[in-house]
Short mmCIF file of C-alpha atoms in Angstrom, two decimals:
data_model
loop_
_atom_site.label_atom_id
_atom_site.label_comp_id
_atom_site.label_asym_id
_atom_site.label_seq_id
_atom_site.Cartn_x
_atom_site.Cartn_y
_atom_site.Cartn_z
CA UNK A 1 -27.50 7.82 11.77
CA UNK A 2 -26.26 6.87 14.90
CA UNK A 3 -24.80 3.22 15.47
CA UNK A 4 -23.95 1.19 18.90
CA UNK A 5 -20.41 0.43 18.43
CA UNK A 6 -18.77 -1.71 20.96
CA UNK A 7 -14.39 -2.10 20.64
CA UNK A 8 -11.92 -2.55 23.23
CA UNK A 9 -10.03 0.98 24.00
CA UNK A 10 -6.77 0.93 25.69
CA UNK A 11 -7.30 -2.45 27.18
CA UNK A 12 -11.18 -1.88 28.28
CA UNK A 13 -14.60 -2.73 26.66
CA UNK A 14 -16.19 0.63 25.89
CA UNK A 15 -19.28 1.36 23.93
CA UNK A 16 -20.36 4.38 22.22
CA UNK A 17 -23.54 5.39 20.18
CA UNK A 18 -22.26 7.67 17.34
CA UNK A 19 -22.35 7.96 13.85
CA UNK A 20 -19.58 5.70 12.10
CA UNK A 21 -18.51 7.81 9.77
CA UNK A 22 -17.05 9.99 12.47
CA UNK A 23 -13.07 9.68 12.47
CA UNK A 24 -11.85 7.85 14.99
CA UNK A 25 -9.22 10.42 16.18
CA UNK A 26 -12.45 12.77 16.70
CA UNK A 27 -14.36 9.93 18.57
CA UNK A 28 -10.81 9.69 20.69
CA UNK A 29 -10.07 13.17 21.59
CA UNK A 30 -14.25 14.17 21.99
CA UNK A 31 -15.94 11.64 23.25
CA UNK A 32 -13.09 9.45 25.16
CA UNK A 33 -10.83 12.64 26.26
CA UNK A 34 -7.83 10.74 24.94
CA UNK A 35 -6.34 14.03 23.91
CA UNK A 36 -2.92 12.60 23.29
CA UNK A 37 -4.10 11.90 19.61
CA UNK A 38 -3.20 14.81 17.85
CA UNK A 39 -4.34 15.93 14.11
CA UNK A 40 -1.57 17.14 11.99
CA UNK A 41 -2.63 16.97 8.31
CA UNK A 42 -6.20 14.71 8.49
CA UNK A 43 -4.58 13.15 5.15
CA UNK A 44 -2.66 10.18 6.61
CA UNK A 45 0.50 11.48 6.43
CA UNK A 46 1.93 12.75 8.94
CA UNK A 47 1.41 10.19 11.90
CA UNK A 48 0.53 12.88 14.78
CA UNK A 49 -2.88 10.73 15.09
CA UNK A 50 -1.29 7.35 15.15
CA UNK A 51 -2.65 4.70 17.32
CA UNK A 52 -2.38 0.97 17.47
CA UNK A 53 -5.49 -0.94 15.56
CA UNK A 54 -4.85 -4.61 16.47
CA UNK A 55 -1.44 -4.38 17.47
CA UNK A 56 -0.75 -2.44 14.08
CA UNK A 57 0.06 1.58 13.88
CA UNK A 58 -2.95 2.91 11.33
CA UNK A 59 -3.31 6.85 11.60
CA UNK A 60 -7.06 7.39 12.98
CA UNK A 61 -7.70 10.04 10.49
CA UNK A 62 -8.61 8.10 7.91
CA UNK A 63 -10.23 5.40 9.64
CA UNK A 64 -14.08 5.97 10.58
CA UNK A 65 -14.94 4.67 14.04
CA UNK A 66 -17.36 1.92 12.53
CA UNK A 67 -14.19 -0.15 11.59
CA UNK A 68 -13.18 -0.59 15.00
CA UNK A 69 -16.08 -2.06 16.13
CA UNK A 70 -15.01 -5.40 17.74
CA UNK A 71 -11.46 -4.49 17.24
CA UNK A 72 -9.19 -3.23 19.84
CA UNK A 73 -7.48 0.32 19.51
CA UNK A 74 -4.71 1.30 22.07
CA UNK A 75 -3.59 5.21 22.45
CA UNK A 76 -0.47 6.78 23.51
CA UNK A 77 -2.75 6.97 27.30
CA UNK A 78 -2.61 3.48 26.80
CA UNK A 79 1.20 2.62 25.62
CA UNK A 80 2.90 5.08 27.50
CA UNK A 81 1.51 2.47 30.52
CA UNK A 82 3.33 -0.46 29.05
CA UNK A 83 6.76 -1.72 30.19
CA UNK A 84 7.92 -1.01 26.68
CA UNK A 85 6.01 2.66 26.53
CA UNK A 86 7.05 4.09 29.78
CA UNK A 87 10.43 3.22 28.69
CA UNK A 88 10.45 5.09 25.25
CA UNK A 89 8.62 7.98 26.97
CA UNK A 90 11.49 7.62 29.36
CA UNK A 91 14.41 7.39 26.91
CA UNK A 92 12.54 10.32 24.57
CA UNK A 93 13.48 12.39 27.98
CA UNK A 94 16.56 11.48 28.57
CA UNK A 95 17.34 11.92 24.80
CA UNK A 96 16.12 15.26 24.35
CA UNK A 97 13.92 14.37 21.71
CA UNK A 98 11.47 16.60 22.61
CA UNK A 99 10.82 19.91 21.69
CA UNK A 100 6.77 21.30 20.73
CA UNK A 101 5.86 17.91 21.66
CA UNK A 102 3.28 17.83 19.23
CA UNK A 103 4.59 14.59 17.03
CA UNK A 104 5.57 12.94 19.67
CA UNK A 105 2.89 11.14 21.17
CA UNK A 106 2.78 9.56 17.08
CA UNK A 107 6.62 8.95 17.38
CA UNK A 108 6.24 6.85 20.57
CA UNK A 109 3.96 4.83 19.09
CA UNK A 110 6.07 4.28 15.95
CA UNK A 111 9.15 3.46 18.56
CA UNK A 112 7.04 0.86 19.88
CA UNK A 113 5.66 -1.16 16.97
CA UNK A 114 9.49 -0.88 15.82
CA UNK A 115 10.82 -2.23 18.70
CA UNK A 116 8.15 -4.83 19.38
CA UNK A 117 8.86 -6.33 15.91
CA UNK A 118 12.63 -5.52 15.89
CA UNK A 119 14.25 -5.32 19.15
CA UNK A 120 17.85 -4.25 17.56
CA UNK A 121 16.96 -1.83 14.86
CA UNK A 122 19.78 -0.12 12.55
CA UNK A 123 19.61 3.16 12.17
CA UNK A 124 18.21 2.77 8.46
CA UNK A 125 15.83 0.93 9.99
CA UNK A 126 14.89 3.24 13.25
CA UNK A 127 14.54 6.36 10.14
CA UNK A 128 11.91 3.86 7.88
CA UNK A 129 9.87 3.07 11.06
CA UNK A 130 9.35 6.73 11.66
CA UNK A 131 8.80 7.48 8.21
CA UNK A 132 5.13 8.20 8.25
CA UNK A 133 5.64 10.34 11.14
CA UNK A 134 6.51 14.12 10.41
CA UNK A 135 8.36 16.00 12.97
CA UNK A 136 8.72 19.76 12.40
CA UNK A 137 11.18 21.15 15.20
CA UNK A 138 14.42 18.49 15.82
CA UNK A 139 15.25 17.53 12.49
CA UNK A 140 14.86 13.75 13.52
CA UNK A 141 18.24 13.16 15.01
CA UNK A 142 17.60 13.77 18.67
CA UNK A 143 14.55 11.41 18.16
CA UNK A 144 16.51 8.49 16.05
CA UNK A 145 19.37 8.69 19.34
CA UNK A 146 16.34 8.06 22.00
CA UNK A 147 15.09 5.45 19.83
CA UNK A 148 18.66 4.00 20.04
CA UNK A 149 18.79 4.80 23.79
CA UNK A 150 15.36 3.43 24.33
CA UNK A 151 16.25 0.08 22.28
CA UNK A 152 19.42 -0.83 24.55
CA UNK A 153 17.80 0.17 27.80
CA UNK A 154 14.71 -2.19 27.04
CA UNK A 155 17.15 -4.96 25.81
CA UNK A 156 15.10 -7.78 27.78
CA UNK A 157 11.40 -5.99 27.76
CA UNK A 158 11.85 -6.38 23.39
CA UNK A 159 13.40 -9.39 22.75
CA UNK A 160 9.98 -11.18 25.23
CA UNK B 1 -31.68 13.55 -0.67
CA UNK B 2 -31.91 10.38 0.76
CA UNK B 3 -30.39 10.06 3.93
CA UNK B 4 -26.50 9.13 4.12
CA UNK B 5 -26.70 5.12 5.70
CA UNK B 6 -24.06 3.31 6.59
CA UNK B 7 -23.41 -0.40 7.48
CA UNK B 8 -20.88 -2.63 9.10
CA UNK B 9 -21.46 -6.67 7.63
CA UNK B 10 -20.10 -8.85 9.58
CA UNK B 11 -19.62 -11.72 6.52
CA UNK B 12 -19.47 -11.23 3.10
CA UNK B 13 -22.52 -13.21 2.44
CA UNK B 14 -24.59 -10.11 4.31
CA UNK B 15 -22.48 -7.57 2.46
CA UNK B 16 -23.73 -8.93 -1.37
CA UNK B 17 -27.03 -9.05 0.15
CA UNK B 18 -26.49 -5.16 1.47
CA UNK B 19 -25.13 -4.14 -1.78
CA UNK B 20 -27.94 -5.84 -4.02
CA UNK B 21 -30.51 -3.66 -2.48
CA UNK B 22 -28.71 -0.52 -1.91
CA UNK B 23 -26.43 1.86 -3.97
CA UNK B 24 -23.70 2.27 -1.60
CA UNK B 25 -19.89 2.99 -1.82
CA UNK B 26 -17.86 0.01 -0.12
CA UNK B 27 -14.91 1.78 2.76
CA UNK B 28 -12.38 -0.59 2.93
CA UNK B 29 -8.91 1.08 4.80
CA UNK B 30 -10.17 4.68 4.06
CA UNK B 31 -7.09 6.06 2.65
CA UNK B 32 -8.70 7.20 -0.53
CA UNK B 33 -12.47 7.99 0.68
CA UNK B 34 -12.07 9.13 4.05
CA UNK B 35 -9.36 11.88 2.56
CA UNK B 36 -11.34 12.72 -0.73
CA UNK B 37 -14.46 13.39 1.75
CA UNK B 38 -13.59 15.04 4.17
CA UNK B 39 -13.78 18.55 5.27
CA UNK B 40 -12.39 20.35 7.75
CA UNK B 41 -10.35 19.58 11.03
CA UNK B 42 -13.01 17.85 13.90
CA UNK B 43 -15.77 17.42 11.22
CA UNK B 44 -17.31 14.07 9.82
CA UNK B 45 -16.50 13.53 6.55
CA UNK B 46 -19.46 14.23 4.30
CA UNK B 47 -20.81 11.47 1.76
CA UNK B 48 -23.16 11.75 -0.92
CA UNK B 49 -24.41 8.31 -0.84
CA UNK B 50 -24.45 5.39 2.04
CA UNK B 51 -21.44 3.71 2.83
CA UNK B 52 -20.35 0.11 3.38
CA UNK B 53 -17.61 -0.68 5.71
CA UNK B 54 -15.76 -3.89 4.60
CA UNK B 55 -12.31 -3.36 6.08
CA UNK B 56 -12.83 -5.92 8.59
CA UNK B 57 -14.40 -8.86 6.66
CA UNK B 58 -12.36 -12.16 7.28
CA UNK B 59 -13.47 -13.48 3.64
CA UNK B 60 -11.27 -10.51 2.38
CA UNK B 61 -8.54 -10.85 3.95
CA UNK B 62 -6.76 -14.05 2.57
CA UNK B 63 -3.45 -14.72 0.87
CA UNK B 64 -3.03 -17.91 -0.70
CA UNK B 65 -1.78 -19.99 -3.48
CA UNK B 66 -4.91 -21.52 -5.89
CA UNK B 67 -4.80 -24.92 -7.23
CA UNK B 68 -3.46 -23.26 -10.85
CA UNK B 69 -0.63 -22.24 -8.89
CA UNK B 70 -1.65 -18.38 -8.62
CA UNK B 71 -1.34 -15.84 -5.88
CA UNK B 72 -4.73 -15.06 -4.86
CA UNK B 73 -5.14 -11.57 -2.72
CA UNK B 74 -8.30 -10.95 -0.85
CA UNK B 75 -9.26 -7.02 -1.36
CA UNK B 76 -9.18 -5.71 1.52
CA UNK B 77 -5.59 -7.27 2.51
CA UNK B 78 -3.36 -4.63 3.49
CA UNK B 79 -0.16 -3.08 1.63
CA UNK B 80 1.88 -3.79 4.75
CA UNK B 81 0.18 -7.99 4.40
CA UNK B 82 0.63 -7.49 0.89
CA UNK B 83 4.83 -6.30 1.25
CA UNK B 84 4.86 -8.89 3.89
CA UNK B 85 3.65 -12.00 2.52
CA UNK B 86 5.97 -14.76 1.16
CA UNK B 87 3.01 -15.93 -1.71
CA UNK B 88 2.85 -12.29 -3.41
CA UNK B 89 4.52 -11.77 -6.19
CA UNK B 90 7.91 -9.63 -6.12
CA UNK B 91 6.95 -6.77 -8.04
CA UNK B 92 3.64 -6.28 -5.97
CA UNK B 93 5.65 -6.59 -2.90
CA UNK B 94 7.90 -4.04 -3.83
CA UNK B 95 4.88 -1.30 -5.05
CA UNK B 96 3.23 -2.27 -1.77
CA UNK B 97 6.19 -1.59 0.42
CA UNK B 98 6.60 1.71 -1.12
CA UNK B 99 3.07 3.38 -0.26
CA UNK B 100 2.43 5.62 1.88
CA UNK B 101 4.32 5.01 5.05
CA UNK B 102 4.10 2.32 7.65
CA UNK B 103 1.16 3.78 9.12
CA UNK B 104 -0.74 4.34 6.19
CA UNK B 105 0.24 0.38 4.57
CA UNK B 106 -1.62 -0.94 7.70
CA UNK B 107 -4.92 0.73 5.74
CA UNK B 108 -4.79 1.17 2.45
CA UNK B 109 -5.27 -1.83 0.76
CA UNK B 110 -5.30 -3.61 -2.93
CA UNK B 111 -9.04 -3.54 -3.63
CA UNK B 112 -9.26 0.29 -2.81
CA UNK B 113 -6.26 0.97 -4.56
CA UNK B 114 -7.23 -0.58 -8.10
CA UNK B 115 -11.09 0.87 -7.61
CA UNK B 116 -9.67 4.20 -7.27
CA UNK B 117 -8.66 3.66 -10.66
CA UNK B 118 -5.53 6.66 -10.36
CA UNK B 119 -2.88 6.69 -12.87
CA UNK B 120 -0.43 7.36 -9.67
CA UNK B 121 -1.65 4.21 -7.52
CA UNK B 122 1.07 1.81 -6.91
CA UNK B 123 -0.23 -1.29 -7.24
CA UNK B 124 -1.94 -1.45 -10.80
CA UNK B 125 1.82 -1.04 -12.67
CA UNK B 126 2.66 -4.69 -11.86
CA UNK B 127 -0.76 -6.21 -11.49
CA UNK B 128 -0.92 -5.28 -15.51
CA UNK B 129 2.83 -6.76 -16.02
CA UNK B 130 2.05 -10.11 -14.18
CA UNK B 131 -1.77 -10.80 -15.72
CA UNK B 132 -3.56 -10.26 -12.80
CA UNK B 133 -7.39 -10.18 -12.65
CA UNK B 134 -9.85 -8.85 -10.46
CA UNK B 135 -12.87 -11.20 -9.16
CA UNK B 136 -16.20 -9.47 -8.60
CA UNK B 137 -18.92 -11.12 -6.77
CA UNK B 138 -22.21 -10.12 -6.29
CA UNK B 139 -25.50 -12.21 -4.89
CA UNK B 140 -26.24 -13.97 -8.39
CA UNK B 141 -22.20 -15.17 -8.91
CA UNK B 142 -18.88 -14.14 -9.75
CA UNK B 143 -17.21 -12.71 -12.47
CA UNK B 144 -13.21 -12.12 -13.25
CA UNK B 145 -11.91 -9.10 -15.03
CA UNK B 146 -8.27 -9.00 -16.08
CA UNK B 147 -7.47 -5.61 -14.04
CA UNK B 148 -6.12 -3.56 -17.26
CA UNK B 149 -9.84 -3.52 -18.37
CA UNK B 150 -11.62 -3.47 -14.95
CA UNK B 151 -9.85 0.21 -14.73
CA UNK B 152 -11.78 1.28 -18.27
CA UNK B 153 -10.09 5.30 -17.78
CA UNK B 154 -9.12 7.67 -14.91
CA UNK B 155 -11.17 7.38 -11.88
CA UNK B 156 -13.64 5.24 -13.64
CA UNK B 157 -13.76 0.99 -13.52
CA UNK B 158 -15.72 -1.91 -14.77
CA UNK B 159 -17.86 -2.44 -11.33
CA UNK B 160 -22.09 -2.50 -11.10
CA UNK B 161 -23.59 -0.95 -8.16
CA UNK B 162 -24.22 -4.47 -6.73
CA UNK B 163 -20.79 -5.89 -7.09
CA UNK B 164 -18.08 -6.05 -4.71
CA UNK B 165 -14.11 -6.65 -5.58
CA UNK B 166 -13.74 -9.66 -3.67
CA UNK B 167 -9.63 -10.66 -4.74
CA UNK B 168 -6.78 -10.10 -6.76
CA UNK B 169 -5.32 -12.88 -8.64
CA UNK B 170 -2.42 -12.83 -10.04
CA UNK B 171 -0.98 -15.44 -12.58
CA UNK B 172 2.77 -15.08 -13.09
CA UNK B 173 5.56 -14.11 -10.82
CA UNK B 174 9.44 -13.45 -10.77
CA UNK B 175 9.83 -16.97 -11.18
CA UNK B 176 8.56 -16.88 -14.80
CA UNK B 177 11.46 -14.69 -15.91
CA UNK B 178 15.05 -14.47 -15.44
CA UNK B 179 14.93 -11.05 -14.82
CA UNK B 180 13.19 -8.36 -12.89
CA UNK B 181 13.12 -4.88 -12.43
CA UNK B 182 11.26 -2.29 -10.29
CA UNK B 183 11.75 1.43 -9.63
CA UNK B 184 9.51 3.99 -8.26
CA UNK B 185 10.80 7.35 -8.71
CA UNK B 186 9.23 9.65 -6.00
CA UNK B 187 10.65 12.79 -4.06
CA UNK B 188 11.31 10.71 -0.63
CA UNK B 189 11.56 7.76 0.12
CA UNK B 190 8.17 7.74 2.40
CA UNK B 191 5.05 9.23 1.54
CA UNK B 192 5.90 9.46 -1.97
CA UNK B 193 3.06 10.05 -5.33
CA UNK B 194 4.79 7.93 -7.98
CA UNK B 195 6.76 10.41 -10.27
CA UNK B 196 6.89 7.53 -12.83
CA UNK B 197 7.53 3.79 -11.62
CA UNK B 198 8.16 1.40 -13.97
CA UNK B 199 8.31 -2.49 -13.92
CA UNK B 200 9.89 -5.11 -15.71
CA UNK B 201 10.41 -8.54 -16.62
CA UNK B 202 12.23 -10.40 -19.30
CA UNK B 203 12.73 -14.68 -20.09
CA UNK B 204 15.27 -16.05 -22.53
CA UNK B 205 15.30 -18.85 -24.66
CA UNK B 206 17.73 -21.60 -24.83
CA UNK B 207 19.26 -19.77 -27.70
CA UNK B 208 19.27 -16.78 -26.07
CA UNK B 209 16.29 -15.31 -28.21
CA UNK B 210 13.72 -13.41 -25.62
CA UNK B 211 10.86 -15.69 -25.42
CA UNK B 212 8.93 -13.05 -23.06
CA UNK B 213 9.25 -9.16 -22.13
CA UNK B 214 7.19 -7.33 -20.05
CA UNK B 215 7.13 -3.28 -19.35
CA UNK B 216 4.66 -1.45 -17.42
CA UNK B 217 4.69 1.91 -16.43
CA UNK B 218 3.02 4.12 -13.68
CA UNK B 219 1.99 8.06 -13.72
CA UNK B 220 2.63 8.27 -17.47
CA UNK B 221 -0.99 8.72 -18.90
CA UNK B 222 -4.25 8.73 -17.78
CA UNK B 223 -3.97 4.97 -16.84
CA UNK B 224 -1.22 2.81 -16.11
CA UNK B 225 0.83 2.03 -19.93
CA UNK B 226 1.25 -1.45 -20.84
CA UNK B 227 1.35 -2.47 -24.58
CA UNK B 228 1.90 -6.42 -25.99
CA UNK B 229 2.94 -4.38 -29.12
CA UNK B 230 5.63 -2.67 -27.81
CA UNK B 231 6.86 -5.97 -26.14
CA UNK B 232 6.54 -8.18 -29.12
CA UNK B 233 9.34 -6.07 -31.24
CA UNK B 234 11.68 -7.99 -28.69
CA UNK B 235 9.92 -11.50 -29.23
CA UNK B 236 12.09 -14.52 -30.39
CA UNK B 237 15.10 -11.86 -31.47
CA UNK B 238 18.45 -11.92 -29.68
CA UNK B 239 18.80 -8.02 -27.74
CA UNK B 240 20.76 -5.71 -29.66
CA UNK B 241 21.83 -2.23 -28.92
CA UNK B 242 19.64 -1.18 -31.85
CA UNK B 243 16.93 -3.33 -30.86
CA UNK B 244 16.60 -1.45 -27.57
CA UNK B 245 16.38 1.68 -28.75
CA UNK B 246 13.81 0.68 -31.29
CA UNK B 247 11.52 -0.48 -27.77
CA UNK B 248 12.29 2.17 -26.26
CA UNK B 249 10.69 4.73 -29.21
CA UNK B 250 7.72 2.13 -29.75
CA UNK B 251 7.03 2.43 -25.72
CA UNK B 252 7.58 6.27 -25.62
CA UNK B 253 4.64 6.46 -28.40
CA UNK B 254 2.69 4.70 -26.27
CA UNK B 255 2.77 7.09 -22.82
CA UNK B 256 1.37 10.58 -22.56
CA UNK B 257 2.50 11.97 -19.05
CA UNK B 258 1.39 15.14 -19.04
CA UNK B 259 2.68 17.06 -16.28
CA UNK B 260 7.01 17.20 -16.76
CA UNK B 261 6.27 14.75 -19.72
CA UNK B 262 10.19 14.96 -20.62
CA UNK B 263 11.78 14.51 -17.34
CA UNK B 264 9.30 11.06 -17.21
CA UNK B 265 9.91 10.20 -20.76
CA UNK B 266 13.72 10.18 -20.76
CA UNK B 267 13.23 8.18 -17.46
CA UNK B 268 10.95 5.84 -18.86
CA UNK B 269 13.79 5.47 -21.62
CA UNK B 270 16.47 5.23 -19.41
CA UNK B 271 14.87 2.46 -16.94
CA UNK B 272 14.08 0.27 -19.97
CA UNK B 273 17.51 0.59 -21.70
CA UNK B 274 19.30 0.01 -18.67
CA UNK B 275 17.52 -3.14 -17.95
CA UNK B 276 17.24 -4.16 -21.63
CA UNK B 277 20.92 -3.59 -21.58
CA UNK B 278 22.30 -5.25 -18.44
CA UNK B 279 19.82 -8.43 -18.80
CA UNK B 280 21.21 -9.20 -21.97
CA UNK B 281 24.64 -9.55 -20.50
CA UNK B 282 22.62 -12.27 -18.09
CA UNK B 283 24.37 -11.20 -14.87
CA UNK B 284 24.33 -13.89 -12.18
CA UNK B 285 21.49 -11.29 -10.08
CA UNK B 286 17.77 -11.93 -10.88
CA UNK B 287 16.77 -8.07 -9.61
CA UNK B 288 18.32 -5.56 -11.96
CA UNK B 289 18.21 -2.20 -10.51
CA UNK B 290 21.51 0.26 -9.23
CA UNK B 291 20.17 3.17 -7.46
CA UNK B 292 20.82 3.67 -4.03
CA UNK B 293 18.44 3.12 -1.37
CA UNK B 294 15.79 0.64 -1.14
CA UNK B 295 16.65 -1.55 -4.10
CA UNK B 296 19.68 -3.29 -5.00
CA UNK B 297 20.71 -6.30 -7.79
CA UNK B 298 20.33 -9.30 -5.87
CA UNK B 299 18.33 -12.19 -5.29
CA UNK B 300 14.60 -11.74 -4.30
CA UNK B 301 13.59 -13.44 -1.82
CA UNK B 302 12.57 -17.00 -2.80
CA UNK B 303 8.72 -17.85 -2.86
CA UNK B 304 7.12 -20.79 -0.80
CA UNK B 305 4.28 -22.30 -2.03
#
């Protein structure tokens, strides 16, 4: 049973006519091309498919696109454009955080809702905010460092 | 079969109405349903009857402190609202900080969590230590259901097809003891099932008699364990070594964990003599609880009203 659903998707209006049951990582990577969503374990647990619902990280596996109708949902397309993004995407280079790549895109966006909220993280507190996202290759490490790296460069862009 | 509908209300008013007329499941974060329906990667998930979408409904999504001085919690208010919210209660803020992982908190939330009725889910361990109830509206009124009954067994709960869980209130709070205690024991620290998580709470009497103790405990039976029996051996008596141990056989009577039942019973044993123990020495910390990590004695938080 297909349903007009109208949300705002990285910043634009957008309307689609789909059933809302769908998940919204599916109605992300199929219908919108946003491919930077990836799916890890469809359970919620592993953060690959993390976007930001509202300002909030929610993993779009669980959530079926109906609930974001008149809400606003913002991809790693969309964060990696921010000041803040760029620079985490920047730092996550510099860092050598990256290695399949395939968390990352999730990890970014946890960086970002940490640093929005807390602009001078401890390390305890870099490790909880990337908690829900699972990383298979570094072992964490390189990524907590960038997150470091990525808080000191952006000293003025958090603290806004 | 009849076709699979499902609808988005914008106001809770049109969601009663929905749920009068139709036999539908209400979707409120979708970290139980969405999981437990789905199939495989790229696919829909697949229910067997219409769905409701609620997540989003204002009316459900309030925190606040009643005239009777209790926390009421809207059902569809998020763990991560729930953890972060000055008015909850300290044992509830500390089961919802623990789910899932910060992702996750910012969609699961208390309504879905009690209605899946699982002997693992984090929230229902101190929402049966502090007295909470559940309120269920539907189009001809309201009804309240202290939660310990509204989950009758495992998986299964006191709800008619045309009632919504519309908020959580809870009674009592830290500050109607002198001590608390909280511990979840999981694998890790994120994304962890509850092994067993037990809470606590204890108030003296002037003359040092216990005039109230509370012990709940999580992933021990097919429902979460809570017995006035079991607390009343402690009732206006002063704590004594013997004492303890005399709780602590009455409570282990009352679980049934079934899977490792004697790595959680010798924890349940050892979480409740420990804090039986240590309170009774009325240490200058409200929190009781030494393991490393997440939770430290100290001083919670205060509450503002």
């Amino acid at each position: 049973m297909d349903t007009k659903l109208t949300f705002k998707l990285n910043g634009r209006s957008v309307s689609i006519n789909t059933d809302p049951l769908r998940r919204l990582l599916d109605v992300l990577r199929e219908d919108f091309k946003l491919t930077g969503v990836k799916e890890g374990c469809s359970e919620g647990e592993c953060g690959a498919c993390s976007v930001l619902l509202n300002g909030r990280m929610v993993t779009s596996c669980i959530i079926p696109v109906g609930a974001v109708d008149g809400q606003e949902v913002m991809t790693i397309e969309g964060v990696s454009e921010t000041e803040g993004g760029k620079l985490i995407v920047e730092a996550f280079a510099d860092g050598g955080a990256v290695q399949c790549g395939f968390c990352i895109p999730g990890m970014v966006i946890a960086a970002y809702c940490l640093l929005k909220s807390n602009p001078e993280p401890t390390e305890d507190e870099i490790r909880l905010g990337i908690s829900g996202n699972i990383c298979r290759c570094t072992g964490y490490d390189l990524i907590v460092e960038s997150i470091k790296l990525a808080a000191k460069r952006g000293e003025k862009i958090w603290k806004k | 079969m009849e076709e699979v509908k499902t609808y988005i209300p914008s106001t809770l008013k049109e969601a009663l109405e929905i749920k009068s007329k139709v036999d539908c499941i209400a979707l409120a974060g979708g970290s139980d349903l969405m999981v437990a329906h789905k199939r495989t990667l790229g696919l829909t998930p697949k229910f067997d009857k219409s769905v409701m979408i609620i997540r989003n409904l204002k009316e459900l999504r309030n925190i606040y402190i009643n005239e009777r001085g209790e926390c009421c919690i809207g059902s569809c208010c998020t763990s991560a609202e729930i953890a972060e919210s000055p008015l909850c209660p300290w044992h509830l803020r500390q089961a919802a900080s623990r789910m899932g992982a910060v992702g996750l908190r910012n969609s699961a939330t208390i309504g879905g969590n009690i209605a899946n009725a699982s002997p693992k889910g984090d929230t229902p361990g101190p929402l049966y230590l502090l007295d909470a109830r559940v309120k269920l509206s539907s189009v001809d009124g309201e009804r309240e259901v202290p939660v310990s009954d509204f989950i009758i067994k495992f998986r299964t709960i006191d709800l008619r097809s045309d009632e919504l869980i519309t908020e959580i209130i809870v009674p009592l709070s830290e500050d109607d003891f002198d001590y608390i205690f909280w511990h979840k024991v999981g694998t890790r620290k994120a994304n962890a099932i509850s092994k067993i998580t037990l809470s606590q709470a204890i108030k003296f009497n002037k003359d040092d008699t216990v005039g109230d103790y509370r012990v709940s405990a999580t992933a021990t039976g097919a429902k979460t364990n809570r017995s006035r029996d079991v607390e009343s051996i402690l009732i206006g008596k002063k704590i004594t070594p013997e004492l303890i141990e005399d709780v602590i056989k009455a409570f282990d009577a009352v679980i049934s964990p079934r899977a490792m039942p004697e790595f959680r019973r010798e924890a349940t044993r050892r979480m409740i003599r420990r804090f039986l123990t240590e309170s009774s020495k009325h240490p200058k910390d409200k929190v009781i609880d030494t393991y490393d990590g997440y939770h430290v004695t100290g001083q919670p938080e205060p509450r503002r009203k």
